[in-house]
Amino acid sequence: MRYVNRILGKLNDLLLVNFEVEKVYSEMIDDVNDDTLRDFFRERAIERNEFSKRINLEIEALGQTPERIGALSKNFYRLKSKFKNLTIVDNENDLIDEVFNLKQDSINKYNEVLMQPHLPLKLCKILVKQRDSIQATLRVLKREYAVVA
């Protein structure tokens, strides 16, 4: 039971991360001028929404109700401000760098959950698939925008 509670805590943290990233991406749709970036943010927001729905289902499958996301973290407001400032000054390179950093942080968060002992195989497969999707987008960013890691 102790492992389940730890896993549930990590899943709820991951749920919050996905919600916050989705919200940042959604807000950027109207703030960027470039149509390619606008489409990128729209697609990524939809993707994160789907990730959140799937994680919600897995939390429920473990016998719990997902924590309601009431207050957003300080990290969210910092991210939102940073992204907003970059769109105001129309600095596409720095904006892409921030997207890169955000994706790398998300991958790290997924890896943290995946390292939990006694993680159910079904949940593990779902999280690996989501993490790999984020990594694939990261590789595309590196290739298309020559982001230096």
N, CA and C atoms as an extended XYZ file, in Angstrom:
447
Properties=species:S:1:pos:R:3:atomname:S:1:resname:S:1:resid:I:1 pbc="F F F"
N         0.827       -1.198        0.000 N   MET     1
C         0.000        0.000        0.000 CA  MET     1
C         0.872        1.263        0.000 C   MET     1
N         1.992        1.172        0.679 N   ARG     2
C         2.893        2.320        0.753 CA  ARG     2
C         3.390        2.696       -0.645 C   ARG     2
N         3.690        1.689       -1.466 N   TYR     3
C         4.158        1.941       -2.829 CA  TYR     3
C         3.064        2.593       -3.664 C   TYR     3
N         1.833        2.122       -3.474 N   VAL     4
C         0.709        2.683       -4.224 CA  VAL     4
C         0.536        4.156       -3.879 C   VAL     4
N         0.635        4.491       -2.612 N   ASN     5
C         0.497        5.898       -2.207 CA  ASN     5
C         1.612        6.761       -2.798 C   ASN     5
N         2.825        6.223       -2.826 N   ARG     6
C         3.947        6.961       -3.417 CA  ARG     6
C         3.717        7.147       -4.918 C   ARG     6
N         3.275        6.081       -5.580 N   ILE     7
C         2.995        6.157       -7.018 CA  ILE     7
C         1.886        7.171       -7.280 C   ILE     7
N         0.837        7.137       -6.465 N   LEU     8
C        -0.267        8.080       -6.636 CA  LEU     8
C         0.203        9.520       -6.463 C   LEU     8
N         1.075        9.748       -5.497 N   GLY     9
C         1.621       11.095       -5.304 CA  GLY     9
C         2.398       11.558       -6.525 C   GLY     9
N         3.225       10.675       -7.056 N   LYS    10
C         4.012       11.017       -8.247 CA  LYS    10
C         3.106       11.231       -9.457 C   LYS    10
N         2.062       10.415       -9.589 N   LEU    11
C         1.130       10.571      -10.705 CA  LEU    11
C         0.369       11.897      -10.611 C   LEU    11
N        -0.017       12.257       -9.401 N   ASN    12
C        -0.700       13.546       -9.230 CA  ASN    12
C         0.235       14.708       -9.557 C   ASN    12
N         1.510       14.572       -9.207 N   ASP    13
C         2.502       15.599       -9.583 CA  ASP    13
C         2.625       15.684      -11.106 C   ASP    13
N         2.674       14.528      -11.746 N   LEU    14
C         2.780       14.478      -13.198 CA  LEU    14
C         1.526       15.054      -13.859 C   LEU    14
N         0.395       14.798      -13.258 N   LEU    15
C        -0.862       15.363      -13.740 CA  LEU    15
C        -0.809       16.889      -13.694 C   LEU    15
N        -0.310       17.430      -12.600 N   LEU    16
C        -0.179       18.889      -12.468 CA  LEU    16
C         0.786       19.446      -13.508 C   LEU    16
N         1.902       18.779      -13.720 N   VAL    17
C         2.874       19.224      -14.725 CA  VAL    17
C         2.220       19.280      -16.097 C   VAL    17
N         1.509       18.222      -16.463 N   ASN    18
C         0.853       18.191      -17.770 CA  ASN    18
C        -0.202       19.285      -17.888 C   ASN    18
N        -0.950       19.503      -16.829 N   PHE    19
C        -1.968       20.557      -16.838 CA  PHE    19
C        -1.322       21.927      -17.027 C   PHE    19
N        -0.251       22.178      -16.295 N   GLU    20
C         0.418       23.479      -16.389 CA  GLU    20
C         1.043       23.692      -17.763 C   GLU    20
N         1.685       22.667      -18.290 N   VAL    21
C         2.296       22.790      -19.617 CA  VAL    21
C         1.210       23.006      -20.668 C   VAL    21
N         0.119       22.270      -20.550 N   GLU    22
C        -0.996       22.473      -21.486 CA  GLU    22
C        -1.497       23.910      -21.431 C   GLU    22
N        -1.620       24.440      -20.245 N   LYS    23
C        -2.112       25.812      -20.071 CA  LYS    23
C        -1.139       26.824      -20.678 C   LYS    23
N         0.154       26.630      -20.470 N   VAL    24
C         1.156       27.520      -21.065 CA  VAL    24
C         1.063       27.463      -22.584 C   VAL    24
N         1.018       26.247      -23.127 N   TYR    25
C         0.922       26.089      -24.582 CA  TYR    25
C        -0.351       26.736      -25.120 C   TYR    25
N        -1.464       26.533      -24.439 N   SER    26
C        -2.734       27.105      -24.891 CA  SER    26
C        -2.686       28.631      -24.926 C   SER    26
N        -2.050       29.210      -23.938 N   GLU    27
C        -1.956       30.671      -23.901 CA  GLU    27
C        -1.020       31.202      -24.979 C   GLU    27
N        -0.051       30.415      -25.371 N   MET    28
C         0.895       30.859      -26.393 CA  MET    28
C         0.282       30.862      -27.793 C   MET    28
N        -0.784       30.098      -27.994 N   ILE    29
C        -1.414       30.032      -29.310 CA  ILE    29
C        -1.784       31.427      -29.809 C   ILE    29
N        -2.336       32.235      -28.941 N   ASP    30
C        -2.760       33.582      -29.334 CA  ASP    30
C        -1.635       34.611      -29.253 C   ASP    30
N        -0.537       34.241      -28.613 N   ASP    31
C         0.531       35.214      -28.388 CA  ASP    31
C         1.636       35.190      -29.424 C   ASP    31
N         1.746       34.107      -30.182 N   VAL    32
C         2.823       34.031      -31.180 CA  VAL    32
C         2.309       34.493      -32.538 C   VAL    32
N         3.205       35.055      -33.320 N   ASN    33
C         2.836       35.560      -34.638 CA  ASN    33
C         3.040       34.531      -35.737 C   ASN    33
N         3.975       33.633      -35.533 N   ASP    34
C         4.322       32.641      -36.542 CA  ASP    34
C         3.287       31.515      -36.568 C   ASP    34
N         2.731       31.238      -37.756 N   ASP    35
C         1.708       30.194      -37.884 CA  ASP    35
C         2.243       28.818      -37.531 C   ASP    35
N         3.490       28.541      -37.861 N   THR    36
C         4.083       27.239      -37.536 CA  THR    36
C         4.158       27.058      -36.024 C   THR    36
N         4.588       28.095      -35.321 N   LEU    37
C         4.644       28.018      -33.859 CA  LEU    37
C         3.239       27.915      -33.266 C   LEU    37
N         2.308       28.644      -33.827 N   ARG    38
C         0.926       28.588      -33.347 CA  ARG    38
C         0.387       27.152      -33.472 C   ARG    38
N         0.626       26.526      -34.617 N   ASP    39
C         0.196       25.139      -34.809 CA  ASP    39
C         0.914       24.204      -33.844 C   ASP    39
N         2.201       24.442      -33.641 N   PHE    40
C         2.986       23.630      -32.711 CA  PHE    40
C         2.381       23.700      -31.304 C   PHE    40
N         2.111       24.918      -30.828 N   PHE    41
C         1.545       25.074      -29.484 CA  PHE    41
C         0.156       24.448      -29.393 C   PHE    41
N        -0.643       24.576      -30.422 N   ARG    42
C        -1.988       23.989      -30.424 CA  ARG    42
C        -1.887       22.458      -30.321 C   ARG    42
N        -1.046       21.868      -31.155 N   GLU    43
C        -0.882       20.412      -31.144 CA  GLU    43
C        -0.344       19.916      -29.808 C   GLU    43
N         0.623       20.625      -29.260 N   ARG    44
C         1.207       20.197      -27.994 CA  ARG    44
C         0.209       20.357      -26.850 C   ARG    44
N        -0.625       21.393      -26.878 N   ALA    45
C        -1.644       21.574      -25.839 CA  ALA    45
C        -2.649       20.419      -25.881 C   ALA    45
N        -3.065       20.040      -27.081 N   ILE    46
C        -3.991       18.914      -27.229 CA  ILE    46
C        -3.340       17.631      -26.724 C   ILE    46
N        -2.073       17.440      -27.074 N   GLU    47
C        -1.346       16.255      -26.631 CA  GLU    47
C        -1.296       16.180      -25.102 C   GLU    47
N        -0.961       17.292      -24.462 N   ARG    48
C        -0.867       17.289      -22.996 CA  ARG    48
C        -2.233       17.072      -22.350 C   ARG    48
N        -3.294       17.567      -22.978 N   ASN    49
C        -4.630       17.330      -22.471 CA  ASN    49
C        -4.941       15.835      -22.506 C   ASN    49
N        -4.571       15.176      -23.598 N   GLU    50
C        -4.777       13.730      -23.709 CA  GLU    50
C        -3.951       12.981      -22.665 C   GLU    50
N        -2.715       13.424      -22.451 N   PHE    51
C        -1.870       12.797      -21.430 CA  PHE    51
C        -2.549       12.892      -20.063 C   PHE    51
N        -3.081       14.062      -19.750 N   SER    52
C        -3.741       14.274      -18.457 CA  SER    52
C        -4.951       13.364      -18.295 C   SER    52
N        -5.742       13.249      -19.344 N   LYS    53
C        -6.919       12.376      -19.278 CA  LYS    53
C        -6.508       10.936      -18.994 C   LYS    53
N        -5.451       10.488      -19.650 N   ARG    54
C        -4.993        9.110      -19.480 CA  ARG    54
C        -4.449        8.877      -18.071 C   ARG    54
N        -3.710        9.851      -17.564 N   ILE    55
C        -3.184        9.735      -16.196 CA  ILE    55
C        -4.333        9.739      -15.196 C   ILE    55
N        -5.350       10.558      -15.432 N   ASN    56
C        -6.541       10.554      -14.581 CA  ASN    56
C        -7.149        9.153      -14.505 C   ASN    56
N        -7.293        8.527      -15.650 N   LEU    57
C        -7.865        7.178      -15.696 CA  LEU    57
C        -7.022        6.179      -14.911 C   LEU    57
N        -5.716        6.312      -15.012 N   GLU    58
C        -4.824        5.385      -14.303 CA  GLU    58
C        -4.869        5.613      -12.795 C   GLU    58
N        -5.013        6.850      -12.374 N   ILE    59
C        -5.153        7.128      -10.935 CA  ILE    59
C        -6.441        6.489      -10.426 C   ILE    59
N        -7.499        6.634      -11.208 N   GLU    60
C        -8.771        6.021      -10.827 CA  GLU    60
C        -8.663        4.495      -10.807 C   GLU    60
N        -7.897        3.926      -11.749 N   ALA    61
C        -7.705        2.475      -11.787 CA  ALA    61
C        -6.958        1.979      -10.549 C   ALA    61
N        -6.165        2.849       -9.947 N   LEU    62
C        -5.450        2.487       -8.717 CA  LEU    62
C        -6.325        2.710       -7.481 C   LEU    62
N        -7.599        3.070       -7.717 N   GLY    63
C        -8.545        3.187       -6.612 CA  GLY    63
C        -8.625        4.542       -5.954 C   GLY    63
N        -8.091        5.540       -6.578 N   GLN    64
C        -8.121        6.883       -5.998 CA  GLN    64
C        -8.799        7.868       -6.946 C   GLN    64
N        -9.148        9.005       -6.409 N   THR    65
C        -9.674       10.100       -7.214 CA  THR    65
C        -8.512       11.053       -7.465 C   THR    65
N        -8.301       11.451       -8.721 N   PRO    66
C        -7.210       12.401       -8.995 CA  PRO    66
C        -7.403       13.683       -8.184 C   PRO    66
N        -6.287       14.218       -7.713 N   GLU    67
C        -6.366       15.469       -6.950 CA  GLU    67
C        -6.858       16.576       -7.858 C   GLU    67
N        -7.772       17.346       -7.336 N   ARG    68
C        -8.269       18.478       -8.110 CA  ARG    68
C        -7.178       19.529       -8.174 C   ARG    68
N        -7.004       20.060       -9.352 N   ILE    69
C        -5.975       21.065       -9.543 CA  ILE    69
C        -6.585       22.415       -9.218 C   ILE    69
N        -6.317       22.865       -8.005 N   GLY    70
C        -6.878       24.136       -7.564 CA  GLY    70
C        -5.889       25.262       -7.785 C   GLY    70
N        -4.779       25.160       -7.121 N   ALA    71
C        -3.768       26.210       -7.217 CA  ALA    71
C        -2.635       25.729       -8.122 C   ALA    71
N        -2.255       26.592       -9.015 N   LEU    72
C        -1.127       26.273       -9.879 CA  LEU    72
C         0.160       26.581       -9.126 C   LEU    72
N         1.213       25.904       -9.487 N   SER    73
C         2.476       26.067       -8.772 CA  SER    73
C         3.150       27.396       -9.122 C   SER    73
N         4.088       27.790       -8.293 N   LYS    74
C         4.879       28.994       -8.573 CA  LYS    74
C         5.644       28.827       -9.883 C   LYS    74
N         6.056       27.599      -10.153 N   ASN    75
C         6.770       27.290      -11.388 CA  ASN    75
C         5.920       27.656      -12.610 C   ASN    75
N         4.610       27.388      -12.527 N   PHE    76
C         3.721       27.714      -13.645 CA  PHE    76
C         3.739       29.214      -13.930 C   PHE    76
N         3.613       30.029      -12.904 N   TYR    77
C         3.563       31.474      -13.107 CA  TYR    77
C         4.897       32.010      -13.623 C   TYR    77
N         5.979       31.389      -13.193 N   ARG    78
C         7.296       31.771      -13.705 CA  ARG    78
C         7.392       31.431      -15.196 C   ARG    78
N         6.961       30.227      -15.540 N   LEU    79
C         6.978       29.805      -16.945 CA  LEU    79
C         6.099       30.695      -17.808 C   LEU    79
N         4.905       30.929      -17.333 N   LYS    80
C         3.955       31.738      -18.085 CA  LYS    80
C         4.520       33.123      -18.342 C   LYS    80
N         5.108       33.708      -17.330 N   SER    81
C         5.700       35.041      -17.459 CA  SER    81
C         6.862       35.034      -18.447 C   SER    81
N         7.707       34.029      -18.346 N   LYS    82
C         8.863       33.936      -19.233 CA  LYS    82
C         8.420       33.779      -20.689 C   LYS    82
N         7.461       32.896      -20.928 N   PHE    83
C         6.955       32.688      -22.285 CA  PHE    83
C         6.289       33.962      -22.810 C   PHE    83
N         5.510       34.596      -21.966 N   LYS    84
C         4.802       35.823      -22.366 CA  LYS    84
C         5.799       36.909      -22.748 C   LYS    84
N         6.836       37.081      -21.943 N   ASN    85
C         7.846       38.097      -22.236 CA  ASN    85
C         8.560       37.828      -23.559 C   ASN    85
N         8.824       36.567      -23.838 N   LEU    86
C         9.501       36.223      -25.091 CA  LEU    86
C         8.622       36.478      -26.303 C   LEU    86
N         7.307       36.327      -26.142 N   THR    87
C         6.425       36.617      -27.275 CA  THR    87
C         6.258       38.118      -27.466 C   THR    87
N         6.319       38.860      -26.386 N   ILE    88
C         6.184       40.316      -26.492 CA  ILE    88
C         7.354       40.901      -27.277 C   ILE    88
N         8.554       40.423      -26.997 N   VAL    89
C         9.732       40.940      -27.706 CA  VAL    89
C         9.970       40.188      -29.015 C   VAL    89
N         9.085       39.228      -29.308 N   ASP    90
C         9.137       38.465      -30.562 CA  ASP    90
C        10.498       37.793      -30.758 C   ASP    90
N        10.947       37.105      -29.709 N   ASN    91
C        12.237       36.433      -29.733 CA  ASN    91
C        12.008       34.932      -29.925 C   ASN    91
N        11.923       34.518      -31.178 N   GLU    92
C        11.600       33.134      -31.510 CA  GLU    92
C        12.659       32.151      -31.028 C   GLU    92
N        13.931       32.496      -31.155 N   ASN    93
C        14.994       31.575      -30.739 CA  ASN    93
C        14.940       31.278      -29.245 C   ASN    93
N        14.780       32.322      -28.441 N   ASP    94
C        14.701       32.107      -27.003 CA  ASP    94
C        13.416       31.369      -26.615 C   ASP    94
N        12.345       31.633      -27.353 N   LEU    95
C        11.089       30.933      -27.107 CA  LEU    95
C        11.264       29.440      -27.361 C   LEU    95
N        11.914       29.092      -28.449 N   ILE    96
C        12.169       27.680      -28.767 CA  ILE    96
C        13.075       27.065      -27.705 C   ILE    96
N        14.059       27.816      -27.233 N   ASP    97
C        14.924       27.316      -26.161 CA  ASP    97
C        14.106       27.006      -24.902 C   ASP    97
N        13.156       27.875      -24.590 N   GLU    98
C        12.315       27.648      -23.413 CA  GLU    98
C        11.413       26.429      -23.596 C   GLU    98
N        10.890       26.244      -24.803 N   VAL    99
C        10.095       25.049      -25.090 CA  VAL    99
C        10.970       23.814      -24.897 C   VAL    99
N        12.189       23.889      -25.398 N   PHE   100
C        13.138       22.789      -25.241 CA  PHE   100
C        13.347       22.477      -23.753 C   PHE   100
N        13.601       23.499      -22.952 N   ASN   101
C        13.815       23.309      -21.515 CA  ASN   101
C        12.581       22.721      -20.839 C   ASN   101
N        11.414       23.210      -21.232 N   LEU   102
C        10.164       22.719      -20.661 CA  LEU   102
C         9.972       21.237      -20.984 C   LEU   102
N        10.260       20.859      -22.200 N   LYS   103
C        10.135       19.458      -22.598 CA  LYS   103
C        11.150       18.591      -21.852 C   LYS   103
N        12.369       19.087      -21.705 N   GLN   104
C        13.384       18.329      -20.983 CA  GLN   104
C        12.977       18.142      -19.523 C   GLN   104
N        12.418       19.173      -18.903 N   ASP   105
C        11.934       19.061      -17.527 CA  ASP   105
C        10.805       18.033      -17.429 C   ASP   105
N         9.921       18.018      -18.414 N   SER   106
C         8.818       17.054      -18.427 CA  SER   106
C         9.353       15.628      -18.539 C   SER   106
N        10.323       15.436      -19.405 N   ILE   107
C        10.920       14.111      -19.565 CA  ILE   107
C        11.532       13.655      -18.243 C   ILE   107
N        12.212       14.557      -17.564 N   ASN   108
C        12.802       14.223      -16.264 CA  ASN   108
C        11.736       13.827      -15.251 C   ASN   108
N        10.599       14.519      -15.282 N   LYS   109
C         9.502       14.218      -14.365 CA  LYS   109
C         8.924       12.828      -14.668 C   LYS   109
N         8.774       12.530      -15.953 N   TYR   110
C         8.307       11.196      -16.332 CA  TYR   110
C         9.294       10.130      -15.864 C   TYR   110
N        10.574       10.366      -16.069 N   ASN   111
C        11.583        9.395      -15.646 CA  ASN   111
C        11.555        9.174      -14.143 C   ASN   111
N        11.286       10.227      -13.405 N   GLU   112
C        11.191       10.121      -11.953 CA  GLU   112
C        10.049        9.175      -11.557 C   GLU   112
N         8.921        9.297      -12.232 N   VAL   113
C         7.785        8.411      -11.946 CA  VAL   113
C         8.106        6.982      -12.390 C   VAL   113
N         8.723        6.855      -13.554 N   LEU   114
C         9.021        5.523      -14.086 CA  LEU   114
C        10.027        4.757      -13.237 C   LEU   114
N        10.770        5.435      -12.410 N   MET   115
C        11.752        4.763      -11.548 CA  MET   115
C        11.138        4.256      -10.244 C   MET   115
N         9.848        4.493      -10.039 N   GLN   116
C         9.194        4.040       -8.820 CA  GLN   116
C         9.092        2.517       -8.806 C   GLN   116
N         9.422        1.912       -7.673 N   PRO   117
C         9.283        0.451       -7.591 CA  PRO   117
C         7.805        0.051       -7.605 C   PRO   117
N         7.533       -1.125       -8.108 N   HIS   118
C         6.193       -1.720       -8.132 CA  HIS   118
C         5.207       -0.937       -8.997 C   HIS   118
N         5.708       -0.264       -9.997 N   LEU   119
C         4.843        0.452      -10.932 CA  LEU   119
C         4.128       -0.585      -11.799 C   LEU   119
N         2.797       -0.551      -11.839 N   PRO   120
C         2.088       -1.535      -12.665 CA  PRO   120
C         2.541       -1.456      -14.126 C   PRO   120
N         2.657       -2.622      -14.763 N   LEU   121
C         3.162       -2.699      -16.134 CA  LEU   121
C         2.330       -1.845      -17.091 C   LEU   121
N         1.021       -1.910      -16.975 N   LYS   122
C         0.138       -1.130      -17.850 CA  LYS   122
C         0.434        0.363      -17.716 C   LYS   122
N         0.569        0.829      -16.493 N   LEU   123
C         0.868        2.239      -16.235 CA  LEU   123
C         2.249        2.593      -16.777 C   LEU   123
N         3.187        1.705      -16.576 N   CYS   124
C         4.547        1.922      -17.069 CA  CYS   124
C         4.543        2.110      -18.588 C   CYS   124
N         3.815        1.260      -19.290 N   LYS   125
C         3.743        1.361      -20.751 CA  LYS   125
C         3.126        2.684      -21.188 C   LYS   125
N         2.095        3.112      -20.500 N   ILE   126
C         1.431        4.380      -20.836 CA  ILE   126
C         2.396        5.548      -20.641 C   ILE   126
N         3.075        5.557      -19.506 N   LEU   127
C         3.993        6.660      -19.206 CA  LEU   127
C         5.191        6.668      -20.144 C   LEU   127
N         5.694        5.497      -20.488 N   VAL   128
C         6.810        5.415      -21.442 CA  VAL   128
C         6.371        5.965      -22.793 C   VAL   128
N         5.178        5.620      -23.214 N   LYS   129
C         4.665        6.106      -24.500 CA  LYS   129
C         4.535        7.632      -24.488 C   LYS   129
N         4.018        8.189      -23.395 N   GLN   130
C         3.887        9.642      -23.291 CA  GLN   130
C         5.262       10.308      -23.272 C   GLN   130
N         6.161        9.768      -22.470 N   ARG   131
C         7.516       10.327      -22.405 CA  ARG   131
C         8.206       10.265      -23.757 C   ARG   131
N         8.052        9.140      -24.438 N   ASP   132
C         8.683        8.988      -25.747 CA  ASP   132
C         8.109        9.970      -26.764 C   ASP   132
N         6.838       10.274      -26.643 N   SER   133
C         6.219       11.266      -27.527 CA  SER   133
C         6.838       12.649      -27.290 C   SER   133
N         7.049       12.980      -26.035 N   ILE   134
C         7.685       14.263      -25.700 CA  ILE   134
C         9.115       14.271      -26.232 C   ILE   134
N         9.829       13.164      -26.076 N   GLN   135
C        11.199       13.073      -26.579 CA  GLN   135
C        11.254       13.190      -28.095 C   GLN   135
N        10.294       12.609      -28.783 N   ALA   136
C        10.261       12.704      -30.249 CA  ALA   136
C        10.094       14.154      -30.681 C   ALA   136
N         9.230       14.873      -30.010 N   THR   137
C         9.042       16.289      -30.321 CA  THR   137
C        10.310       17.074      -30.013 C   THR   137
N        10.991       16.693      -28.965 N   LEU   138
C        12.247       17.332      -28.603 CA  LEU   138
C        13.292       17.129      -29.697 C   LEU   138
N        13.361       15.920      -30.237 N   ARG   139
C        14.309       15.654      -31.329 CA  ARG   139
C        13.977       16.484      -32.563 C   ARG   139
N        12.692       16.635      -32.849 N   VAL   140
C        12.276       17.465      -33.987 CA  VAL   140
C        12.687       18.911      -33.757 C   VAL   140
N        12.489       19.401      -32.545 N   LEU   141
C        12.905       20.774      -32.221 CA  LEU   141
C        14.400       20.955      -32.423 C   LEU   141
N        15.158       19.980      -31.951 N   LYS   142
C        16.616       20.074      -32.112 CA  LYS   142
C        16.995       20.136      -33.577 C   LYS   142
N        16.338       19.312      -34.359 N   ARG   143
C        16.671       19.243      -35.778 CA  ARG   143
C        16.215       20.498      -36.525 C   ARG   143
N        14.982       20.923      -36.307 N   GLU   144
C        14.424       22.044      -37.064 CA  GLU   144
C        14.956       23.395      -36.623 C   GLU   144
N        15.202       23.546      -35.366 N   TYR   145
C        15.606       24.853      -34.859 CA  TYR   145
C        17.047       24.880      -34.369 C   TYR   145
N        17.742       23.769      -34.518 N   ALA   146
C        19.135       23.674      -34.107 CA  ALA   146
C        19.342       24.179      -32.685 C   ALA   146
N        18.486       23.692      -31.786 N   VAL   147
C        18.584       24.050      -30.370 CA  VAL   147
C        19.807       23.335      -29.809 C   VAL   147
N        20.619       24.050      -29.110 N   VAL   148
C        21.796       23.457      -28.499 CA  VAL   148
C        21.460       23.034      -27.090 C   VAL   148
N        21.641       21.743      -26.818 N   ALA   149
C        21.322       21.217      -25.486 CA  ALA   149
C        22.378       21.610      -24.485 C   ALA   149
